Amino acid sequence: MRVTTSAPGKLMLLGEHAVVYGHPCLVTAIDRRVWVTVKRATDGLVHLSAPALGVGDWSVPMARVCTADSPRGVRFLRAVVCCMARCHGLADGLRIETRSSLSDELGLGSSAAVTIAAVTALSEFMALELPSDILFALGLKAVQSIQGVGSGFDLAASLYGGTLQFRPLREATRNLRRCRPDITPLATDHLPLIVGYSGTKADTASLVRHVARRRERQPALTGEIFNSMARLVEEGRGALEAQDWERLGQAMSLNQSLLDALGVSTPKLAQLVSVAEEAGAYGAKLSGAGGGDCMVALASDERRDEVRRAIEGAGGRVIPLQTAATGVRREDIQWTCILKSADPSAPAVR
Ligand code: MEV
């Protein structure tokens, strides 16, 4: 038997960093995905491979999967196998392979996508029929075992897809059944976004720690910034549901100023945001942890080309993608005939 699943990456629209402290955020799933296939291995070992990340085949006995030091490219896969083995028990002899149309360089949620695709594939492979909130909780445990931090908003986007308002649990809990974040799907199938990569890879965990230190030093001020971000999320949600792009754009630009005040923007991100606004975008901001990765601009059809050119002229790389993509899904494809996949972005397999 073999099971293949796929899950999308994400773009943060509003509310990053504040979401780590229990505030809501807005996130949309994107049409770049990660595919995970699980099948039996006859030699009794756990084999993990992620060719796009330079890992051809890394193997370990199941009994050592939680303690072994794995290559970086398969660390999230290893963490998922470890969590599933601890919570549900896994038989020896597994082969797990990944393919991706989502570069891990861009900060578009490839770790969350591989985690959710792998948790879902293993749940199907073992016929566990786990409900979504348990898949989410297992994914969160796996990610936090690697990064130590993370609200789980990106896991929610990979799991449910579409565009969501997400509010995390305030307290960590050992009871998976109580690990239920507050997730509201928002009715929008298209956001007129332009995404620009700043050219630098960000380290989310160190940016989250930077904000945590600032919060320790200036709790009242930082709390006010988070409260203002939460109000912008409310404002942005109303604007998004009314498709009032001008109002959503204003909320994004204000959110950028607050992220700047937290010290997570960079001169390059600030430049890309400002040229996009000067070229007539409704609004623009960094998307994610800051410190590099991508920015997003919201622009009308008439201004799109100008905004795109402005971002490229300032040294940004425009990443073409669609928003509100489908969440995790079981793929009805065989590895040997993957070209028949309904999804044209599915990478070929030899
Ligand atoms: C990173 O993409 C977004 C942060 O809010 C961290 C998180 O929510 O896990 C900075």
Coordinates of C-alpha atoms and ligand atoms in Angstrom, one line a residue:
M1 CA 0.0 0.0 0.0
R2 CA 1.1 3.5 -0.6
V3 CA -0.5 6.8 0.4
T4 CA 0.2 10.2 -1.2
T5 CA -1.0 13.5 0.3
S6 CA -0.3 17.1 -0.5
A7 CA -0.6 20.4 1.5
P8 CA -0.2 24.0 0.5
G9 CA 2.1 26.8 1.8
K10 CA 0.9 30.1 3.2
L11 CA 1.1 33.8 3.2
M12 CA 0.5 35.8 6.4
L13 CA -1.8 38.8 5.6
L14 CA -2.0 40.5 9.0
G15 CA -1.1 39.9 12.7
E16 CA 2.3 38.1 12.7
H17 CA 4.2 38.1 16.0
A18 CA 1.1 39.2 17.9
V19 CA -0.4 35.8 17.1
V20 CA 2.4 34.2 19.1
Y21 CA 0.9 35.9 22.2
G22 CA -2.7 34.8 21.6
H23 CA -3.9 37.5 19.3
P24 CA -5.7 36.7 16.0
C25 CA -4.1 36.8 12.5
L26 CA -5.2 36.5 8.9
V27 CA -3.6 33.9 6.7
T28 CA -4.2 32.5 3.2
A29 CA -3.1 29.2 1.7
I30 CA -1.1 29.4 -1.6
D31 CA -1.1 27.2 -4.7
R32 CA 2.5 26.0 -4.1
R33 CA 2.4 22.5 -2.4
V34 CA 4.5 19.8 -0.8
W35 CA 3.7 16.1 -1.7
V36 CA 4.4 13.3 0.8
T37 CA 4.2 9.5 0.0
V38 CA 4.3 6.8 2.6
K39 CA 4.9 3.1 1.8
R40 CA 6.3 0.0 3.5
A41 CA 10.0 -0.6 3.6
T42 CA 11.0 -4.2 3.6
D43 CA 14.2 -3.8 5.6
G44 CA 12.4 -2.7 8.8
L45 CA 14.0 0.7 8.9
V46 CA 12.4 4.2 8.6
H47 CA 13.7 5.8 5.4
L48 CA 13.2 9.5 4.8
S49 CA 14.0 11.4 1.6
A50 CA 13.7 15.0 0.4
P51 CA 15.6 15.2 -2.8
A52 CA 14.9 18.9 -3.3
L53 CA 16.6 19.6 0.0
G54 CA 19.6 17.4 -0.8
V55 CA 18.5 14.3 1.2
G56 CA 18.4 11.2 -1.0
D57 CA 17.7 8.5 1.6
W58 CA 18.3 8.8 5.3
S59 CA 17.4 5.8 7.4
V60 CA 17.2 4.9 11.1
P61 CA 15.6 2.1 13.2
M62 CA 12.1 3.1 14.4
A63 CA 13.3 2.7 18.0
R64 CA 15.8 5.6 17.4
V65 CA 13.7 7.9 15.3
C66 CA 13.1 10.3 18.3
T67 CA 16.7 10.5 19.4
A68 CA 18.7 10.3 16.1
D69 CA 20.3 13.4 14.6
S70 CA 18.8 13.7 11.1
P71 CA 19.9 15.9 8.2
R72 CA 18.2 19.4 8.2
G73 CA 16.2 18.5 5.1
V74 CA 14.2 15.8 6.8
R75 CA 14.0 17.1 10.4
F76 CA 10.3 17.9 10.2
L77 CA 9.5 14.5 8.7
R78 CA 11.5 12.8 11.4
A79 CA 9.7 14.9 14.1
V80 CA 6.3 13.8 12.6
V81 CA 7.3 10.1 12.6
C82 CA 8.5 10.5 16.2
C83 CA 5.2 12.1 17.3
M84 CA 3.1 9.6 15.5
A85 CA 5.2 6.7 16.9
R86 CA 4.8 8.1 20.5
C87 CA 1.0 8.9 20.2
H88 CA -0.2 6.1 18.0
G89 CA 2.6 3.5 17.7
L90 CA 4.1 2.8 14.2
A91 CA 5.2 -0.5 12.8
D92 CA 8.8 -0.9 11.7
G93 CA 9.6 -0.5 8.0
L94 CA 8.4 2.8 6.5
R95 CA 9.6 4.8 3.5
I96 CA 8.5 8.5 3.4
E97 CA 9.3 10.6 0.3
T98 CA 8.7 14.3 -0.4
R99 CA 8.4 16.3 -3.5
S100 CA 7.7 20.1 -3.5
S101 CA 6.8 23.0 -5.7
L102 CA 7.5 25.2 -2.7
S103 CA 11.0 26.4 -2.1
D104 CA 12.1 26.4 1.5
E105 CA 14.1 29.5 0.8
L106 CA 11.2 31.9 0.5
G107 CA 9.5 31.6 3.9
L108 CA 6.2 30.5 2.4
G109 CA 5.4 27.7 4.8
S110 CA 7.2 24.7 3.4
S111 CA 7.9 23.3 6.9
A112 CA 4.2 23.5 7.9
A113 CA 3.1 22.0 4.5
V114 CA 5.4 19.0 4.8
T115 CA 4.4 18.5 8.4
I116 CA 0.7 18.5 7.7
A117 CA 1.0 16.4 4.5
A118 CA 3.1 13.8 6.5
V119 CA 0.8 13.7 9.5
T120 CA -2.2 13.2 7.2
A121 CA -0.4 10.6 5.1
L122 CA 0.6 8.5 8.1
S123 CA -2.9 8.8 9.6
E124 CA -4.3 7.4 6.3
F125 CA -1.6 4.8 6.0
M126 CA -2.4 3.5 9.4
A127 CA -6.2 3.8 8.8
L128 CA -6.5 6.0 12.0
E129 CA -9.0 8.4 10.5
L130 CA -7.8 11.1 12.8
P131 CA -10.0 14.3 12.8
S132 CA -8.5 17.6 11.7
D133 CA -8.0 19.0 15.2
I134 CA -5.9 16.0 16.2
L135 CA -3.9 16.3 12.9
F136 CA -3.3 19.9 13.8
A137 CA -2.2 19.1 17.4
L138 CA 0.2 16.4 16.2
G139 CA 1.6 18.8 13.6
L140 CA 2.1 21.5 16.3
K141 CA 3.9 19.1 18.6
A142 CA 6.2 18.1 15.7
V143 CA 7.0 21.7 14.7
Q144 CA 7.5 22.9 18.3
S145 CA 9.8 20.0 19.0
I146 CA 12.1 21.4 16.2
Q147 CA 11.6 25.2 16.5
G148 CA 10.7 25.6 20.1
V149 CA 8.2 28.3 19.1
G150 CA 5.3 28.8 16.7
S151 CA 1.7 29.7 16.9
G152 CA 0.6 27.1 14.4
F153 CA -1.2 29.5 12.0
D154 CA 0.8 28.1 9.1
L155 CA -0.2 24.5 10.0
A156 CA -3.9 25.7 10.0
A157 CA -3.4 27.2 6.5
S158 CA -1.9 23.9 5.2
L159 CA -4.6 21.8 6.9
Y160 CA -7.8 23.8 6.1
G161 CA -6.7 25.8 3.1
G162 CA -8.6 29.0 1.9
T163 CA -8.2 32.2 3.8
L164 CA -8.6 32.0 7.6
Q165 CA -8.7 34.0 10.7
F166 CA -6.6 32.1 13.2
R167 CA -6.3 32.5 17.0
P168 CA -4.0 30.1 18.8
L169 CA -4.4 28.4 22.1
R170 CA -3.0 30.5 24.9
E171 CA -1.7 27.6 27.0
A172 CA 0.2 24.5 25.8
T173 CA -1.8 21.4 26.8
R174 CA -0.8 17.8 27.1
N175 CA -4.3 16.7 26.1
L176 CA -4.4 16.6 22.2
R177 CA -8.2 16.7 22.2
R178 CA -8.2 20.0 24.0
C179 CA -5.6 21.5 21.6
R180 CA -8.2 23.4 19.5
P181 CA -7.3 26.8 18.1
D182 CA -10.0 29.2 17.0
I183 CA -10.2 29.0 13.2
T184 CA -12.7 30.9 11.1
P185 CA -12.7 30.3 7.3
L186 CA -13.3 33.6 5.4
A187 CA -15.3 33.7 2.2
T188 CA -12.9 35.0 -0.5
D189 CA -11.4 33.1 -3.4
H190 CA -9.2 35.7 -4.8
L191 CA -6.9 38.3 -3.3
P192 CA -5.2 40.8 -5.7
L193 CA -1.8 40.3 -4.0
I194 CA 1.7 40.7 -5.4
V195 CA 4.5 38.8 -3.6
G196 CA 8.1 40.0 -3.6
Y197 CA 11.0 38.1 -2.2
S198 CA 13.6 40.3 -0.5
G199 CA 16.5 38.1 -1.3
T200 CA 17.4 37.0 2.2
K201 CA 16.3 34.0 4.1
A202 CA 14.9 34.8 7.6
D203 CA 15.2 32.7 10.8
T204 CA 11.8 32.7 12.3
A205 CA 12.8 31.3 15.7
S206 CA 15.4 34.1 16.3
L207 CA 13.0 36.8 15.2
V208 CA 10.3 35.4 17.6
R209 CA 13.0 35.5 20.4
H210 CA 13.9 39.1 19.5
V211 CA 10.3 40.1 19.9
A212 CA 10.1 38.2 23.2
R213 CA 13.1 40.1 24.6
R214 CA 11.5 43.4 23.6
R215 CA 8.3 42.4 25.3
E216 CA 10.3 41.6 28.5
R217 CA 12.0 45.0 28.4
Q218 CA 8.9 47.0 27.4
P219 CA 5.8 45.0 28.3
A220 CA 3.3 47.8 28.2
L221 CA 4.5 49.3 25.0
T222 CA 4.8 45.9 23.2
G223 CA 1.4 45.0 24.6
E224 CA -0.1 48.1 23.0
I225 CA 1.5 47.2 19.7
F226 CA 0.0 43.7 19.8
N227 CA -3.4 45.2 20.7
S228 CA -3.2 47.6 17.7
M229 CA -2.3 44.7 15.5
A230 CA -5.3 42.7 16.7
R231 CA -7.5 45.7 15.9
L232 CA -6.0 45.8 12.4
V233 CA -6.8 42.1 12.0
E234 CA -10.5 42.9 12.9
E235 CA -10.5 45.8 10.4
G236 CA -8.8 43.7 7.7
R237 CA -11.2 40.8 8.2
G238 CA -14.2 43.1 7.6
A239 CA -12.5 44.7 4.6
L240 CA -11.6 41.3 3.2
E241 CA -15.1 39.9 3.5
A242 CA -16.5 43.1 1.9
Q243 CA -13.7 42.9 -0.8
D244 CA -12.9 46.5 0.1
W245 CA -9.3 46.3 -1.0
E246 CA -8.5 49.9 -0.2
R247 CA -9.4 49.4 3.4
L248 CA -7.5 46.1 3.6
G249 CA -4.5 47.8 2.0
Q250 CA -4.5 50.6 4.6
A251 CA -4.6 48.0 7.4
M252 CA -1.6 46.2 5.8
S253 CA 0.4 49.4 5.6
L254 CA -0.4 50.3 9.3
N255 CA 0.6 46.7 10.3
Q256 CA 3.9 47.2 8.5
S257 CA 4.6 50.4 10.6
L258 CA 3.9 48.3 13.8
L259 CA 6.2 45.5 12.6
D260 CA 8.8 48.1 12.0
A261 CA 8.3 49.4 15.5
L262 CA 8.9 45.9 16.8
G263 CA 12.2 45.9 15.0
V264 CA 11.6 43.0 12.6
S265 CA 11.5 44.8 9.2
T266 CA 14.8 45.2 7.3
P267 CA 15.9 48.1 5.0
K268 CA 15.2 45.9 1.9
L269 CA 11.7 44.9 3.1
A270 CA 11.0 48.6 3.9
Q271 CA 12.2 49.7 0.5
L272 CA 10.1 47.1 -1.4
V273 CA 7.0 48.1 0.7
S274 CA 7.6 51.8 0.0
V275 CA 8.2 51.4 -3.8
A276 CA 5.0 49.3 -4.0
E277 CA 3.0 52.0 -2.2
E278 CA 4.6 54.7 -4.4
A279 CA 3.6 52.7 -7.5
G280 CA 0.0 52.9 -6.4
A281 CA -0.6 49.7 -4.3
Y282 CA -3.5 50.0 -1.8
G283 CA -1.0 48.9 0.8
A284 CA 2.0 46.7 1.5
K285 CA 3.8 44.9 4.3
L286 CA 6.3 42.2 5.1
S287 CA 4.7 38.8 5.4
G288 CA 5.9 36.3 8.1
A289 CA 8.5 36.8 10.8
G290 CA 10.4 39.6 9.0
G291 CA 14.2 39.8 8.9
G292 CA 14.0 38.8 5.2
D293 CA 11.8 36.4 3.2
C294 CA 8.8 38.0 1.4
M295 CA 6.6 41.2 1.3
V296 CA 3.1 41.4 0.0
A297 CA 1.4 44.3 -1.8
L298 CA -2.3 44.6 -2.6
A299 CA -3.0 46.4 -5.9
S300 CA -5.9 47.0 -8.4
D301 CA -5.7 45.4 -11.8
E302 CA -4.8 48.8 -13.3
R303 CA -1.8 49.2 -10.9
R304 CA -0.6 45.6 -10.9
D305 CA 2.1 45.9 -13.6
E306 CA 3.4 49.1 -12.2
V307 CA 3.7 47.7 -8.7
R308 CA 5.3 44.5 -10.0
R309 CA 7.9 46.6 -12.0
A310 CA 8.6 48.8 -8.9
I311 CA 9.3 45.8 -6.8
E312 CA 11.6 44.3 -9.4
G313 CA 13.3 47.6 -10.0
A314 CA 14.1 47.8 -6.3
G315 CA 15.8 44.4 -6.4
G316 CA 12.8 42.2 -5.3
R317 CA 11.9 38.9 -7.0
V318 CA 8.2 38.7 -7.8
I319 CA 6.8 35.3 -7.0
P320 CA 3.7 34.4 -9.1
L321 CA 1.1 32.6 -7.0
Q322 CA -2.6 32.3 -6.3
T323 CA -4.2 32.6 -2.9
A324 CA -7.0 30.7 -1.0
A325 CA -5.7 27.3 -2.3
T326 CA -7.1 23.9 -1.2
G327 CA -5.9 22.5 2.1
V328 CA -4.4 19.1 2.7
R329 CA -5.7 16.4 0.4
R330 CA -5.2 12.7 -0.4
E331 CA -3.8 12.5 -4.0
D332 CA -5.2 9.9 -6.3
I333 CA -2.0 9.6 -8.1
Q334 CA 0.6 6.8 -8.5
W335 CA 4.2 7.8 -8.4
T336 CA 4.8 6.1 -11.7
C337 CA 2.1 8.1 -13.5
I338 CA 2.3 11.4 -11.6
L339 CA 2.0 13.3 -14.9
K340 CA -1.7 12.5 -14.8
S341 CA -2.1 14.6 -11.6
A342 CA -4.9 17.1 -11.8
D343 CA -2.4 19.7 -10.4
P344 CA 0.0 20.9 -13.2
S345 CA 2.5 22.2 -10.5
A346 CA 3.0 18.6 -9.2
P347 CA 6.7 17.9 -9.7
A348 CA 7.7 15.0 -12.0
V349 CA 9.1 11.9 -10.3
R350 CA 11.6 9.6 -11.9
Ligands
MEV1 C1 6.1 33.6 11.2 O1 5.8 33.3 9.9 C2 5.0 34.2 12.0 C3 5.2 34.5 13.4 O2 4.0 35.1 14.0 C4 5.5 33.2 14.2 C5 4.3 32.3 14.4 O3 3.2 32.7 14.4 O4 4.6 31.1 14.6 C6 6.4 35.4 13.7

